[in-house]
CSV table of C-alpha atoms and ligand atoms in Angstrom, one decimal:
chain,number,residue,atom,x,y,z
A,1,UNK,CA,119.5,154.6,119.4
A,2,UNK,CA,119.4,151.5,120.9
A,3,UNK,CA,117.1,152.4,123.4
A,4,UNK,CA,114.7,154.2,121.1
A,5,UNK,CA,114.7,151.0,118.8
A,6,UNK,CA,114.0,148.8,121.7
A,7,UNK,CA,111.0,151.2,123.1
A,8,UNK,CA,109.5,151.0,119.3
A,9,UNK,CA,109.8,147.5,119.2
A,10,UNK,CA,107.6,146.7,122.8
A,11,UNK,CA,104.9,149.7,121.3
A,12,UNK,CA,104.6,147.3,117.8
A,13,UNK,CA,104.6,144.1,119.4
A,14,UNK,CA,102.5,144.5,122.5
A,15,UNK,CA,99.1,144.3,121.1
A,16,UNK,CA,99.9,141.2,119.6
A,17,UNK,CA,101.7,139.7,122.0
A,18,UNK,CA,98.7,140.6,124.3
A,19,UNK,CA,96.4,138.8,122.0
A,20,UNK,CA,98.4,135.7,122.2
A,21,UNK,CA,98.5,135.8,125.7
A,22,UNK,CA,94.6,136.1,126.3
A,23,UNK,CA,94.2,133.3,123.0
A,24,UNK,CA,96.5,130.8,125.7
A,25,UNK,CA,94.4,132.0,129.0
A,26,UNK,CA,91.0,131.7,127.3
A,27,UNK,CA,92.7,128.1,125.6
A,28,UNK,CA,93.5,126.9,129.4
A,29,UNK,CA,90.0,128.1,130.5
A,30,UNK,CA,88.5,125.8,128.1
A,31,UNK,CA,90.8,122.9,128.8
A,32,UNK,CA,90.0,123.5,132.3
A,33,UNK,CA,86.7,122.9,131.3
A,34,UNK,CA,86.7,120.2,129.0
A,35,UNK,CA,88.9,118.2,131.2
A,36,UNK,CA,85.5,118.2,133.9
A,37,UNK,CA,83.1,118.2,131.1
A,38,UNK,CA,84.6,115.3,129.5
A,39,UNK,CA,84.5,116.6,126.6
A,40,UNK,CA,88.4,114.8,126.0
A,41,UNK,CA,88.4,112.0,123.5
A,42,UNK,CA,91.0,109.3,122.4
A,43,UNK,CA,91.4,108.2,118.6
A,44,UNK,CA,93.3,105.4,117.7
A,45,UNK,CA,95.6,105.1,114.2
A,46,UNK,CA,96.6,101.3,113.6
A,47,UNK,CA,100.2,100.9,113.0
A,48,UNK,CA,100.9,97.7,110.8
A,49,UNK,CA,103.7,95.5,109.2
A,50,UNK,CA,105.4,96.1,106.1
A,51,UNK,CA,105.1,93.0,104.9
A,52,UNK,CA,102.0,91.2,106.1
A,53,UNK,CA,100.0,94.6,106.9
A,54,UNK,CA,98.2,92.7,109.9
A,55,UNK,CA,98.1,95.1,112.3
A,56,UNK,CA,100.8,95.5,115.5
A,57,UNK,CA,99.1,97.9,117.2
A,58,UNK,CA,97.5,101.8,117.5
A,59,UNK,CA,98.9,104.6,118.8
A,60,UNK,CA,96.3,106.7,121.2
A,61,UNK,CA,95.9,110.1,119.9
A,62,UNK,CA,94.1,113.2,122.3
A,63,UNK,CA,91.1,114.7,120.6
A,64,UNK,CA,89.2,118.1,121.8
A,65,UNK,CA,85.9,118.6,120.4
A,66,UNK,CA,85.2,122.2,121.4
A,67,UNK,CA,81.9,123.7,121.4
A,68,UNK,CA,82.6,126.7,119.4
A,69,UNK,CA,86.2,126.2,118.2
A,70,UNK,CA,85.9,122.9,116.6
A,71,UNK,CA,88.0,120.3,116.4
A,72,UNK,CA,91.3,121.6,118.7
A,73,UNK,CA,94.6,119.6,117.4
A,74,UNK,CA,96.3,118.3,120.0
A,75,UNK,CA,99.9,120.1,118.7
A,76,UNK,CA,97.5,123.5,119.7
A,77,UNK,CA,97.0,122.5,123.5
A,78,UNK,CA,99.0,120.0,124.4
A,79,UNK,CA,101.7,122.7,124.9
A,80,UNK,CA,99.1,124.8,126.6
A,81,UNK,CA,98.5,121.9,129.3
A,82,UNK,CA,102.2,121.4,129.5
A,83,UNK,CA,103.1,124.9,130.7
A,84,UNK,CA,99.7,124.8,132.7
A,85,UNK,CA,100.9,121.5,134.6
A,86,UNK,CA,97.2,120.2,132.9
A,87,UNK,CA,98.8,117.8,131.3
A,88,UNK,CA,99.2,115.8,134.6
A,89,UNK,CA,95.9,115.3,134.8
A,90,UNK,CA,94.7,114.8,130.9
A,91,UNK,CA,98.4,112.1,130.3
A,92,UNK,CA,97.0,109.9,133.1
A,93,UNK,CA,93.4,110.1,131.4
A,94,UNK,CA,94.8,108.9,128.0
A,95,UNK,CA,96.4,105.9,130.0
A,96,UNK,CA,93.8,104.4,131.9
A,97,UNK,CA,91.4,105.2,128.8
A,98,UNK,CA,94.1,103.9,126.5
A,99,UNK,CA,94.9,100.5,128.6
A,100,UNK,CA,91.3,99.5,129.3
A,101,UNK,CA,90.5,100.0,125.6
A,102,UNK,CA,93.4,97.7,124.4
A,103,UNK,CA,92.5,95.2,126.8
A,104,UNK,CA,89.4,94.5,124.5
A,105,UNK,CA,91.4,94.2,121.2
A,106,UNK,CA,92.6,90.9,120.0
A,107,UNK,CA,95.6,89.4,121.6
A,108,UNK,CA,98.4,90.1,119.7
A,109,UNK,CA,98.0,94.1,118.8
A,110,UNK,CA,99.4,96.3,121.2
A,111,UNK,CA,98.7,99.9,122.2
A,112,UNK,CA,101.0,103.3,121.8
A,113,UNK,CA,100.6,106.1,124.7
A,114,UNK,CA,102.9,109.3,123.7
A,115,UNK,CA,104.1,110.6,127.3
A,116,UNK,CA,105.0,114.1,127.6
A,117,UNK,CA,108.0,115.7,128.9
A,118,UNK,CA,105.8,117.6,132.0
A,119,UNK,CA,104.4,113.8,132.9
A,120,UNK,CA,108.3,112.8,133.7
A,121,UNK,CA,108.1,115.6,136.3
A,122,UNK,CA,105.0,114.6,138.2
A,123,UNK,CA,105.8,112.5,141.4
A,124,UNK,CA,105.2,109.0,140.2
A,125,UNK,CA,104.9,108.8,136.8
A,126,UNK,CA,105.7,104.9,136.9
A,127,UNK,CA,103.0,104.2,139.9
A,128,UNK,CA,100.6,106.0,136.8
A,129,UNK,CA,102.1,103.6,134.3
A,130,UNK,CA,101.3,100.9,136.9
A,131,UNK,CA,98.0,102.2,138.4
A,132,UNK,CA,96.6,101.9,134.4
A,133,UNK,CA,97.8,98.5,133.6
A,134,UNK,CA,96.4,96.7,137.2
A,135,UNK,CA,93.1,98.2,136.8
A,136,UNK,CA,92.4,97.5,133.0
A,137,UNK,CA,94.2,94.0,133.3
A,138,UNK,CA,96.4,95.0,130.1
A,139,UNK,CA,99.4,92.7,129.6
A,140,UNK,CA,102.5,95.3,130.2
A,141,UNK,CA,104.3,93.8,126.9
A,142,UNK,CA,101.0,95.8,125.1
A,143,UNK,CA,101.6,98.9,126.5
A,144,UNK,CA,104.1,100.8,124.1
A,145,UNK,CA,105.2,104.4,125.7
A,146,UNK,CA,106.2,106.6,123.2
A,147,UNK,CA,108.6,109.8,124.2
A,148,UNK,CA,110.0,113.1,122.5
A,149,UNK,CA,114.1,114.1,122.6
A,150,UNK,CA,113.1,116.4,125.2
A,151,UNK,CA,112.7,114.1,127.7
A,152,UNK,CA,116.4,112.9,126.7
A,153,UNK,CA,117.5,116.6,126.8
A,154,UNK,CA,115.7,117.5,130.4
A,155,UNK,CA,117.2,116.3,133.7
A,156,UNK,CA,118.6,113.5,131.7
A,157,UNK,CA,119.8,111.1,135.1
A,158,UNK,CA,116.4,111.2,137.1
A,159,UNK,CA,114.3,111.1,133.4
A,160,UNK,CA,116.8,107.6,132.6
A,161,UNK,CA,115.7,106.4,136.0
A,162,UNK,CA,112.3,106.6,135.3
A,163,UNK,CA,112.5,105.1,131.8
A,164,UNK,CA,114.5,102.0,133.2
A,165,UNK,CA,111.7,101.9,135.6
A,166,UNK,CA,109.0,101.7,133.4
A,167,UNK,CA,110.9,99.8,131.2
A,168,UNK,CA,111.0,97.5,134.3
A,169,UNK,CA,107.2,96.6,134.7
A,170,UNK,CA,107.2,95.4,131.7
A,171,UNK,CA,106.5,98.1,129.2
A,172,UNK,CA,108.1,99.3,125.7
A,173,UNK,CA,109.5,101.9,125.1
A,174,UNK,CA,109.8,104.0,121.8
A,175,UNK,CA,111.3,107.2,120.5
A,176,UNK,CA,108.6,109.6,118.7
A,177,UNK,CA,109.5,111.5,115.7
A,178,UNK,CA,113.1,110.3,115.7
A,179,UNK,CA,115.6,112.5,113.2
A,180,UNK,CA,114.0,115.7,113.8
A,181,UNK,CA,116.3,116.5,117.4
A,182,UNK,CA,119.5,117.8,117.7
A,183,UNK,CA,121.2,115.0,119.1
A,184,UNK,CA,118.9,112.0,118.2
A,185,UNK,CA,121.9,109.7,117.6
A,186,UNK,CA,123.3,110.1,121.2
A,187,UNK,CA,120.0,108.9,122.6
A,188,UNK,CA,120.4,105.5,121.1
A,189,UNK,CA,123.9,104.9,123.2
A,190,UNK,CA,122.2,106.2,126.4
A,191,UNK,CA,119.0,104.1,126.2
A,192,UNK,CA,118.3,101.0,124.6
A,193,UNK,CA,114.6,101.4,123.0
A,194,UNK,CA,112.4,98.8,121.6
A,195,UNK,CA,111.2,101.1,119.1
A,196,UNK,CA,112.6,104.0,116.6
A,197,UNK,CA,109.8,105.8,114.9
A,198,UNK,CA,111.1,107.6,111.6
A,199,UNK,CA,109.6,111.1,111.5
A,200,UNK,CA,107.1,111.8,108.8
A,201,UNK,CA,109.2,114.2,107.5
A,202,UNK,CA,111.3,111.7,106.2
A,203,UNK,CA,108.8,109.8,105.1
A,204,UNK,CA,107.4,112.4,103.2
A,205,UNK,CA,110.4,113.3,101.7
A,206,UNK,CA,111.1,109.6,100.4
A,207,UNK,CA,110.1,109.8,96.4
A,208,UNK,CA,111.4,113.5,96.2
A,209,UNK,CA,114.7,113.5,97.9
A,210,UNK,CA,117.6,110.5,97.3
A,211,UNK,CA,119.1,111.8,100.2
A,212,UNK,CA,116.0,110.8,102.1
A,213,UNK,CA,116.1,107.0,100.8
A,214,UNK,CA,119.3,107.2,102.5
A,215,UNK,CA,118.9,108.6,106.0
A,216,UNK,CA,115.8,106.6,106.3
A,217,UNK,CA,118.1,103.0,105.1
A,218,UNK,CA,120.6,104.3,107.6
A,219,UNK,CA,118.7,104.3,110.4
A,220,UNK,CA,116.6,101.1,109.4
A,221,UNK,CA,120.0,99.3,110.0
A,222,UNK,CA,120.8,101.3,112.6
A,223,UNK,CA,118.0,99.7,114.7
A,224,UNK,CA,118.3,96.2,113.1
A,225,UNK,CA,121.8,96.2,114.5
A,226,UNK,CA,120.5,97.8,117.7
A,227,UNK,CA,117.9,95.3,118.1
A,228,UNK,CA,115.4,97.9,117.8
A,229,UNK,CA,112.0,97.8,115.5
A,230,UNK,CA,111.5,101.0,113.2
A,231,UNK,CA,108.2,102.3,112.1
A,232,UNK,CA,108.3,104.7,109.5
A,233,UNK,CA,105.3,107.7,110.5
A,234,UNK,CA,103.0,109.6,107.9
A,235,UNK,CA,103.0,106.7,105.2
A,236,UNK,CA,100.6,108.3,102.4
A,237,UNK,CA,101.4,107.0,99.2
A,238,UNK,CA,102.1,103.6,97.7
A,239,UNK,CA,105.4,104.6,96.5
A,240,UNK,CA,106.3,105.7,100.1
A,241,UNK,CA,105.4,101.9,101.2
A,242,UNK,CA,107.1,100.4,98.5
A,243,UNK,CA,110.5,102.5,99.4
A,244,UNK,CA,109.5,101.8,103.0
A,245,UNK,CA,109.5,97.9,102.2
A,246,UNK,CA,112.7,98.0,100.3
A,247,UNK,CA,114.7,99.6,102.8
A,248,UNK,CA,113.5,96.7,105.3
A,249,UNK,CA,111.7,99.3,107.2
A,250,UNK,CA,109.6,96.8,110.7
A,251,UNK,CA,106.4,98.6,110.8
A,252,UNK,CA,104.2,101.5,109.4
A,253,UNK,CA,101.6,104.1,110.1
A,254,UNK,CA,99.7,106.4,107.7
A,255,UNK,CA,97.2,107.8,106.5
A,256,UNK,CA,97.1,105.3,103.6
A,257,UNK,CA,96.1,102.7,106.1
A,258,UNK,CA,94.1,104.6,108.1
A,259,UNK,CA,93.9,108.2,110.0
A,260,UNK,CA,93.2,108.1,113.8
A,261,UNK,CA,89.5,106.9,114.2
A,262,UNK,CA,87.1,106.5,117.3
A,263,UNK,CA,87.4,103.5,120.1
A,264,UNK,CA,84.1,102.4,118.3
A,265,UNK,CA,85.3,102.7,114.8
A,266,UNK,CA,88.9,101.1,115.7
A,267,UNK,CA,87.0,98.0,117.1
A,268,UNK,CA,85.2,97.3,113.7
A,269,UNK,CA,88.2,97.6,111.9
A,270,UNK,CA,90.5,95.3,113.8
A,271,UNK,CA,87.5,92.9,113.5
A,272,UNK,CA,87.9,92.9,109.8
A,273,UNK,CA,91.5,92.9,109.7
A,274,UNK,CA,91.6,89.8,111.3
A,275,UNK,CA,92.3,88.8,107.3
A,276,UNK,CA,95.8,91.0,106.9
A,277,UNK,CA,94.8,95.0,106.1
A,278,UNK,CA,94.3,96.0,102.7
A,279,UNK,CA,95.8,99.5,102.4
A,280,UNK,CA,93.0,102.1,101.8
A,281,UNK,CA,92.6,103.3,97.2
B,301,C2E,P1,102.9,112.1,117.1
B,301,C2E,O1,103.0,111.3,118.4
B,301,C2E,O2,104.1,112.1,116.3
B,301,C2E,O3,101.6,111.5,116.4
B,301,C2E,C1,101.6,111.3,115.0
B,301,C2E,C2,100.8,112.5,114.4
B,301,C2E,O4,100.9,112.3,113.0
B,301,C2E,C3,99.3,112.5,114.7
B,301,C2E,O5,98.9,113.9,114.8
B,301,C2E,C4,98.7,111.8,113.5
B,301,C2E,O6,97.3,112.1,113.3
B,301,C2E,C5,99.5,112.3,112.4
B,301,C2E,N1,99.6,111.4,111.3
B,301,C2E,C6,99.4,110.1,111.2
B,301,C2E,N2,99.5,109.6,110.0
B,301,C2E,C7,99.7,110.7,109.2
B,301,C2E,C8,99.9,110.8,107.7
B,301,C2E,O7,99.9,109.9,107.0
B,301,C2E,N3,100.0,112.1,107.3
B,301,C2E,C9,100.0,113.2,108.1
B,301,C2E,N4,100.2,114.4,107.6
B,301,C2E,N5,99.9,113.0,109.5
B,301,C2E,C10,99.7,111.8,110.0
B,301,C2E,P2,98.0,114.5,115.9
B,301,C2E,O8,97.0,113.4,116.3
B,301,C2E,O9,97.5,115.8,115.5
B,301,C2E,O10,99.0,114.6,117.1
B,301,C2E,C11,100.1,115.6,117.1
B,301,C2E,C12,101.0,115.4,118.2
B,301,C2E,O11,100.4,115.7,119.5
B,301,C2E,C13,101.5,113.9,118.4
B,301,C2E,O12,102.5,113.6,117.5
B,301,C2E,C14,101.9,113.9,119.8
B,301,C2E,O13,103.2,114.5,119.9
B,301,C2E,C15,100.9,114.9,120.5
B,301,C2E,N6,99.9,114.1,121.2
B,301,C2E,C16,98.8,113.5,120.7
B,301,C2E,N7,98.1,112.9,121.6
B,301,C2E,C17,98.8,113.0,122.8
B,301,C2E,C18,98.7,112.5,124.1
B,301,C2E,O14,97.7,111.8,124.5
B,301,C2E,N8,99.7,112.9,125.0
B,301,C2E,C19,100.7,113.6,124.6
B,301,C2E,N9,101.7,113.9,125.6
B,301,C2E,N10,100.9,114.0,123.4
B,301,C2E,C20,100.0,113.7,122.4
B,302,MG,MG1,103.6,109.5,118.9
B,303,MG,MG1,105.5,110.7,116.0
B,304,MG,MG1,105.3,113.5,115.0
């Protein structure tokens, strides 16, 4: 019976399974393509301080524009150009194109790269990290890495290495979507991060959930005592920045401040907000 179940099973989940499978090949082709078409952009989403709201930096987001597809979110293909080893290639893009952008801005506001967990197994991932800094002229204390659990998880002693490594030339180093991971906690004792960044999860739960007011407190002190800045991710509402700024939360990032925008656009805004940033109606 087993058997039988098992055959019916592959007959009713083949097709589909097929069609994912040519939907990933025909997404590499393109990526392929886009990668030596240049069609690869980078937006930027300021991050800024609770209390002032001057801004502290911008993270550097991927972008796809695809010729018939659209607009391709990055959480679509940046798993396809992880399993593809693509991501090599397109991660040390985003660097280079991410330093020598931030060398422009004013002085003080730095610049977030997120690092995948496939970059920590090319060969020199911290020459890379070195390469982009030398040639833009970027001050390393501007350059902000940001990295998943899952480089905590994977090859833990040789991914350590690196991080101490980078953290080494002069870079910071921050933990993306913290809270969401099975073991987030433990990563704290094994590497000590400049940065926590509260997933927006949380934040999003903040006026509907007490519980949420909580974890988010907790791990607000947590990183005080630590030493360790938080930014609280996917800040929308007013009432999610006021909770944010009672709970002594470092820095924040939202769409109420502003969504990821173009190099061009980015420029023009960190012009005006010379004068602290006046949260977007
Ligand atoms: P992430 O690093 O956690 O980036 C934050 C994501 O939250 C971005 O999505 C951003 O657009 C979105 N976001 C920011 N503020 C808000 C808000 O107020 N509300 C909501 N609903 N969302 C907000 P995006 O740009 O689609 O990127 C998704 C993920 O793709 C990123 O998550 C990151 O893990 C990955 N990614 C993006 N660019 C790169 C890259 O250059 N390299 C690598 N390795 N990963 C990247
Ligand atoms: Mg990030
Ligand atoms: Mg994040
Ligand atoms: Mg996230």
């Amino acid at each position: 019976a087993a058997k039988a179940g098992g055959r019916r099973t592959r007959r009713l989940f083949e097709p589909a399974m097929d069609a994912a499978l040519q939907g990933r090949r025909a997404l590499e082709r393109d990526l392929r393509e886009a990668i030596a078409a240049e069609a690869l952009e980078v937006h930027y989403q300021p991050l800024v301080a609770t209390g002032s709201l001057a801004v502290t930096g911008c993270e550097a987001l991927l972008r796809w524009r695809h010729p018939e597809r659209g607009f391709v979110s990055p959480a679509t293909f940046i798993p396809v150009a992880e399993e593809t080893g693509l991501i090599a290639a397109v991660g040390e893009w985003v660097l280079a194109r991410a330093c020598r952008e931030a060398a422009g801005w004013p002085g003080g506001v730095r610049v977030a790269v997120n690092l995948s967990p496939a970059q920590f197994r090319t060969p020199d991932l911290v020459g890379t990290v070195a390469r982009a800094l030398a040639e833009s002229g970027l001050h390393p204390a501007r350059l902000e890495l940001e990295i998943t659990e899952q480089v905590m998880l994977e090859e833990t002693t040789a991914n350590l290495a690196v991080l101490h490594q980078l953290r080494a030339l002069g870079v910071r180093i921050a933990i993306d979507d913290f809270g969401t991971g099975y073991a987030s906690l433990s990563y704290l004792r094994v590497f000590p991060f400049d940065k926590i960044k509260i997933d927006r999860s949380f934040t999003a739960a903040l006026g509907r959930e007490a519980t949420a007011v909580a974890i988010v407190q907790a791990v607000i002190g947590l990183g005080a005592s630590l030493g360790m800045t938080t930014v609280a991710e996917g800040v929308e509402t007013e009432a999610q920045l006021a909770a944010l700024r009672r709970s002594g939360c470092g820095e924040v990032q939202g769409f109420l401040f502003s969504r990821p925008v173009p190099a061009t656009e980015l420029r023009r805004l960190l012009g005006e907000a010379a004068a602290p940033w006046t949260a977007a109606a």
